[in-house]
Amino acid sequence: MTVKKGNASVRGASVKMSRRKFMGTAASVAAAGTITGFPNIVQAADPLRTIGLGVSIINEIQGKAAKDLGFKIRGQALGYGALFGKTLNQNDQYDVSECYYDMFDVMIPSGVFQAIDTHRIKDWDKISDLTKTGMLTPGSSIGQGDAPVRQIWVDKDGKRAKGPSRYISGLPGWHNADSLGYNPDDTGRPIESWAELFHSDFKGRVALLNIPQVGAMDAAMGMEALGLIKFGDKGDMTRKEIDVLIDFLIVKKKEGHFRAFWETFGQSVNLMVSGEVALQSMWSPAVTAVNAEGVPCIYASPKEGMRGWHGAITISKKATGKRLDQAYEYLNWWISGWAGAFVARQGYYMSTPANTKKHLPADEWDFWYEGKPAAKELPDPFGSPLINKGQVRDGGSYEQRFKKIAVWNSVMTENDYLVKRWTEFLTAN
Amino acid sequence: MSDASKTHHTGLIGSQPKPVDGLQRAKIAHTEEGFPTAWLITPATIWLILFLVIPLISIIIFSFWENTPGGLIPAFSFEFYGEYFYTEGFFDPDADRFLLPSVFIRTLGSTIYFTLVTMFLCLIVGYPIAYFLAMQVQAFKWQLALFLLCMVPFWTSYLIRAVAWLPMLGRRGLINQALLGMGIVDKPVSFLFYSEFGYTMALVQIYVVLGIGPIFFSLAKIDKAILEAALDMGATPFQIFREIIGPMSLPGVAIGMIFIFVVIMGEFATAVVVYGGKTSTAGTVILNYYGIANYPFAAVNALMLMLAMVIGIVVILRIVDIRKEL
Amino acid sequence: MARWTPERWRKLRVKSGFSIYYVFFLMFIYGPMFAMFILSFQGRRGGTSFPMRGFSLYWWEKLLEPSTVGDMQGAMGRSIILALMVMVITGLFATMLAMAFRKKFWFSNVLFYTILTGLMVPGVLLSLGMAILMRQLGIPAAWYTSGLAVHVIWALPFSYLVMMAVFNRFDSRLEEAARDMGASEWTVFKEITLPLITPGVVAAGLFGFTLSYDEFARTTLLSGADNTLPLDINASMTQRIRPTLFALGTASTIFSLLMISVFLGIYTILYRRSR
C-alpha cells in the first residue's frame, strides 16, 4: 500500500519535473537571445572582467577599449558598498577592479591584488608626479591622509614598500578634489571657507556627506577653519580628536543645523536642484550637473584647500596567463588618452595629462584643465550640451586645485571608533 | 462538494463546505494520511540548511573573530560583544555617560520604537482596507483585482520610488505646490520631508500592504452566512466584529504584524532617503561596519538585531498562536 | 427586484464609505509615484526633481537605447527571470511545507523557526556568509545560482506563512472522503486539494516574485558578473540620476496594470468555462 502510494507520487513528480525542465529550457533559450550572461558555459572566449563605480564603468569606455584592444571586456558597474565588498571578498570574480587609493589600507594587507609591474606600463613616465612624489608641481603640499603616494608603492609580492619601487599597488587613474557646493542666490555671499559649513545663517539648509570616514573629514575642515581645534592629521584622527569633532556635530545637529545627510552622487544633485539645501559638501561633477539642470550652483574653492581622492586600477591576484596580459593591455589603454578625454568632460582629471591633451580639442582642454572661460558651448561625454559659452570652471585650473590638497580621502586607524561615534551623531536628536 | 461551491463564491482559498464542527476529530483521525511528511519537507529543508543555516553558522563564528589592521583573525573573543554592550564611563558616576546604554543599544531601541509605531499605524490604516476587500467586495475577481492594485507600487523598484519622494514631499514638491496653490500656506513647509513625520509616513506607505494581505486572507474565509445569521438575531455590527470577525482575523493580523515587524526592524534605506539619514537604524549600523570591513562587529550587531526580532516574534505568537489555530 | 429598504440604504452607505477610504488609501500608497509620472516627461535639460524644464518624450525614447552605466534592459530581463524562478520555487516549497505542517512531526518547531529565520538574517551578512563559503569551495557566484538560493530563503517565509493562512481551518473531510473511495494520495491532491488551494498558491508565488524582483542587499555579493535590476540602478546612482529612471518606473507601473487586466480577463474566461 505504502509502496504503491510512493510509486504514484514519484511518477507524478517525474511528470512535473519534466514539464518544469522543459519550461526551464525554454526560458534559457529565450534568455540566450536577449540577455547576456545567462548561459555562462556557452561563452566562446571569456571576456576580461572589470568592476568599478559608475564613474569609470561606462559602456562607452569599456566598449571603446574592447574595440581598440580586440578582445571582449565585460564591465560591471556597482555602488560604492558593493564595489568595496566585492573587491575585498571575491577577487576570483573579477580580473580588474577600478577602485580608490583610500580603500588600500584594507586591500593591501588582505592581499587581494597582485603587484603591478611598472615595466609593463608603457606610459609610466607620462604619469604625473601627483602619485609618484605626492607633488603635482614642485612645492605643492602633499596633504594629510591617504595621499596616493603613501599607498602606491609595493614590493614584488604586493606588500607595502617604503619609497619608490618597481611595483605599484594600483595604476593611477582619474581623480578630483572635492569641496563645498552652494547656491549663490540662497547663501547671498560667496563661500570661501569651510567654516561656512557651520554658519548659523544657513541653519536647516546644510547637508553633509554620510560616508563616516569622508563626512567626518569635511566636518573637520569646517571645525578647523572656525579655529575650534587643530587636528594633528585629519586623515588619521586620534580618539580624542574624534570625540571633540562628534560632540560639536551633535550640538549642531540638535540645533537643527542639518537638513540631510546624503550618500550618493545623484542625491546630492537633487538636494541642490530641489532647493532643499543652500550649502553642502559636494563633488565637482555634481555641481556641473546641477548647473546643467538650470539651477545656479557654485563649487567653492575654500582658502583652506580641498579634499582629494584618487582612482586606482588594480589587477586581481587570481588573474594569470592570457587574462593577466589582457589586464595589462587594458590598464595601458586607460592611461593612453582617449579615456582621459572622456572623463575630463565629466569633470575628472587623468593621471596622464599629456596623453589626455592629445585627445581633447584645445577649447575643451582650456576649459577643463586650464580653468579658462569656455570659448564655445561644450559637450558632455555623450555629446549633449553641458557648458555654456563663457562659463568658467569653479576652483581654477588643475594645478591650482591639486597644489593645495588639504587632506585625501582616508581610512583612519581609529575608523571603528569613528563609525561608532558617527552612529551616535546620527542617532542624536 | 458541488453543492457547497454553488452556495459560496470561490473565495481566495477556494470554496469550502461549512467548517469547524468535527474538524479536530478529522485532523486527529487522519494524521496517517496525506503525502509522507519527509517527502514534503526534504527539498525545502535541504535548501534551508545549505543556504541559510550554514551561512548563519559562519556569521556566528565570525562574531567571535578578531579584526586587526592585517585582516580578520580566527579567534574566540568576546571583544565585540563587550563593545556592543559596554560604554566607557557606564559605571562612573562622574562621567556624563553614567548608566547611559551604549549607542548600539540605543540605536536598537529607537529602531524598535519606530517599528512599533509603524506597526500600529499599519494596522489602523490597513485593517479597514482588508475588511473592505473581504467583506464589501463581492466577486472574488474584483477582490483580487483591488488587492493587486495595492501591490503595483511594489513592482516598481524601491530604488526608483525612493528617488521620487523628494519631488513629492520636498520644498518644491507636489504637495507643497498644491498647498501653496490653494493658499493654505504662504511658504513651503519643510516638516513633510527629512523629518520624523515624513519617515513614519513613508514606512507606513511602503509596508502597509504586507499587513493587508494576510488579514485579507483570514477575513475572506469567514462564512458570510454566519454574519447574516448574527445580524438576523439582532447583533449590532460592533458585537459581530468583537465576537466573530475580530477573533477570526487574528491569525491574519499576527502574520501581517510579523511581516511588518521583521521588515521594518531590518530597514535601513528609507531612513537615508526620507529621513535624510538623520537617524540611525540597527540596519544602518550593520551596513556601516560591513562597509569598513569590520565583519565581526557587523555580525555581532546582526545577531543582536535577530535576537530582538526573535523576541518580538515570540511575543506576537504568544498573543496569537497561529500554528495552534491551524 | 429588491426595494430600497432602510437596511439596503445603510449597507450602501457603509460600502461607499469604505470605497472612498479605499480610493484615499490608493492615493496614499501611490504617493511618490505621481511625481514620478510627471517627471518622466521632464524636458531634455531637466532632472529628477522639480522644476520641470519643458515637456518632452526624450527620456521615454532613452529607455529603449542602451544606458550609459550598466545595462538596464538586460538587468531587467535578468531580474524578471530570477523573480519568476523564485516564484515557482517558493510557491512549490511553501505549499509542500504548509501541507507537511498540517501534521505534527518531531522537529516541526525547529523547522518553523528556521524558516522564519530567513526573514530575520540581515541581507548583507547572509550575502557575505554565502560569498565567503562559496569562495572556499571554489564555486563562482551567479544571479541564477547563488542569487536564486538566497532570494528563495528571503521569500520563503512570506509565502510559507501565506500558505499557513490558507490551510488554516482547511477542511480535510473532502480528502478523507476521496481516500475512502480508494483514490491514491496523488489523485486526492490533484483532484481535491490543489483546486481548493490554487488561489493561495498563486498568492504565495506572487509574494515570492515581488520580494525577489526588488531585492538589493542579498544580491550584492551573490549576483556574479551580471547585475540584477536593483544592483544596476544602485550603480547608476554613482552618476547623475536621469529621468530615464522615472520613465522606467512609470513604464513598469503601466505594465503591471496591464498584466492585472489581462489576468482578470483570463480569469473571467476560465471561470465562465468552468461553469
Short mmCIF file of N, CA, C and O in Angstrom, two decimals, chain A residues 1 8 34 44 66 79 93 119 142-143 204 209 218 231 243 278 286 296 299 337 391 393 395 405-406 415 417:
data_model
loop_
_atom_site.label_atom_id
_atom_site.label_comp_id
_atom_site.label_asym_id
_atom_site.label_seq_id
_atom_site.Cartn_x
_atom_site.Cartn_y
_atom_site.Cartn_z
N MET A 1 0.84 -1.21 0.00
CA MET A 1 0.00 0.00 0.00
C MET A 1 0.87 1.25 0.00
O MET A 1 0.78 2.10 -0.88
N ALA A 8 3.24 6.12 -6.96
CA ALA A 8 2.35 7.08 -7.59
C ALA A 8 2.92 8.50 -7.46
O ALA A 8 2.99 9.25 -8.42
N THR A 34 18.34 37.35 -25.70
CA THR A 34 18.25 38.74 -25.32
C THR A 34 19.15 39.12 -24.16
O THR A 34 19.58 40.24 -24.06
N ALA A 44 32.20 31.63 -25.84
CA ALA A 44 33.34 31.09 -26.58
C ALA A 44 34.64 31.59 -25.96
O ALA A 44 35.44 30.82 -25.44
N ALA A 66 37.38 47.70 -25.79
CA ALA A 66 37.27 46.39 -26.44
C ALA A 66 37.57 46.51 -27.93
O ALA A 66 38.24 45.67 -28.52
N GLY A 79 27.58 50.01 -6.94
CA GLY A 79 27.58 51.10 -5.98
C GLY A 79 28.82 50.99 -5.11
O GLY A 79 29.54 50.00 -5.17
N GLN A 93 36.23 36.81 -8.81
CA GLN A 93 35.08 37.18 -9.63
C GLN A 93 35.36 38.37 -10.56
O GLN A 93 34.47 38.86 -11.23
N HIS A 119 57.25 48.16 -15.34
CA HIS A 119 57.95 47.93 -16.62
C HIS A 119 56.98 47.49 -17.71
O HIS A 119 57.31 47.53 -18.88
N ILE A 142 51.69 67.87 0.03
CA ILE A 142 51.21 66.51 -0.22
C ILE A 142 49.80 66.32 0.32
O ILE A 142 48.98 65.64 -0.26
N GLY A 143 49.53 66.96 1.44
CA GLY A 143 48.20 66.81 2.04
C GLY A 143 48.18 65.69 3.06
O GLY A 143 48.97 64.75 2.99
N GLY A 204 19.56 74.73 8.99
CA GLY A 204 18.47 73.99 8.36
C GLY A 204 18.58 73.88 6.86
O GLY A 204 17.72 73.29 6.20
N LEU A 209 27.99 64.88 3.73
CA LEU A 209 28.14 63.55 3.15
C LEU A 209 28.08 62.49 4.26
O LEU A 209 28.72 62.62 5.28
N ASP A 218 35.19 66.34 6.08
CA ASP A 218 34.59 67.61 5.68
C ASP A 218 34.26 68.45 6.91
O ASP A 218 34.54 69.65 6.97
N PHE A 231 43.73 69.86 14.19
CA PHE A 231 43.92 68.41 14.11
C PHE A 231 45.37 68.09 13.76
O PHE A 231 45.99 68.79 12.95
N ASP A 243 36.34 62.57 19.34
CA ASP A 243 35.36 62.96 20.36
C ASP A 243 34.99 64.43 20.26
O ASP A 243 33.82 64.79 20.28
N ALA A 278 21.16 75.00 0.85
CA ALA A 278 21.85 76.15 0.27
C ALA A 278 23.32 75.84 0.09
O ALA A 278 23.98 76.36 -0.80
N ALA A 286 29.13 66.92 -9.67
CA ALA A 286 27.74 67.08 -9.23
C ALA A 286 27.32 68.53 -9.37
O ALA A 286 26.18 68.83 -9.74
N PRO A 296 21.44 77.62 -10.41
CA PRO A 296 22.77 78.17 -10.14
C PRO A 296 23.42 77.43 -8.99
O PRO A 296 22.79 77.15 -7.97
N TYR A 299 30.91 75.87 -7.17
CA TYR A 299 31.77 74.94 -6.50
C TYR A 299 32.84 75.78 -5.80
O TYR A 299 33.63 76.44 -6.44
N GLY A 337 44.99 58.07 -23.19
CA GLY A 337 44.49 59.35 -23.70
C GLY A 337 42.99 59.43 -23.96
O GLY A 337 42.34 60.36 -23.51
N GLN A 391 31.32 80.31 -19.71
CA GLN A 391 31.34 79.77 -18.36
C GLN A 391 32.78 79.46 -17.95
O GLN A 391 33.60 79.08 -18.77
N ARG A 393 35.22 77.29 -15.16
CA ARG A 393 35.18 76.20 -14.20
C ARG A 393 35.56 76.72 -12.81
O ARG A 393 36.61 77.31 -12.63
N GLY A 395 36.96 76.80 -9.11
CA GLY A 395 38.08 76.10 -8.48
C GLY A 395 39.37 76.24 -9.25
O GLY A 395 40.39 75.73 -8.82
N ILE A 405 46.03 70.40 -1.81
CA ILE A 405 45.09 69.45 -1.24
C ILE A 405 45.30 69.42 0.27
O ILE A 405 46.40 69.15 0.74
N ALA A 406 44.24 69.74 1.02
CA ALA A 406 44.39 69.77 2.47
C ALA A 406 44.45 68.35 3.03
O ALA A 406 45.23 68.05 3.92
N ASN A 415 39.18 53.99 12.69
CA ASN A 415 37.96 54.03 11.89
C ASN A 415 36.76 53.42 12.62
O ASN A 415 35.65 53.94 12.57
N TYR A 417 36.21 53.32 15.77
CA TYR A 417 35.74 54.26 16.78
C TYR A 417 34.98 55.40 16.11
O TYR A 417 33.94 55.84 16.60
#
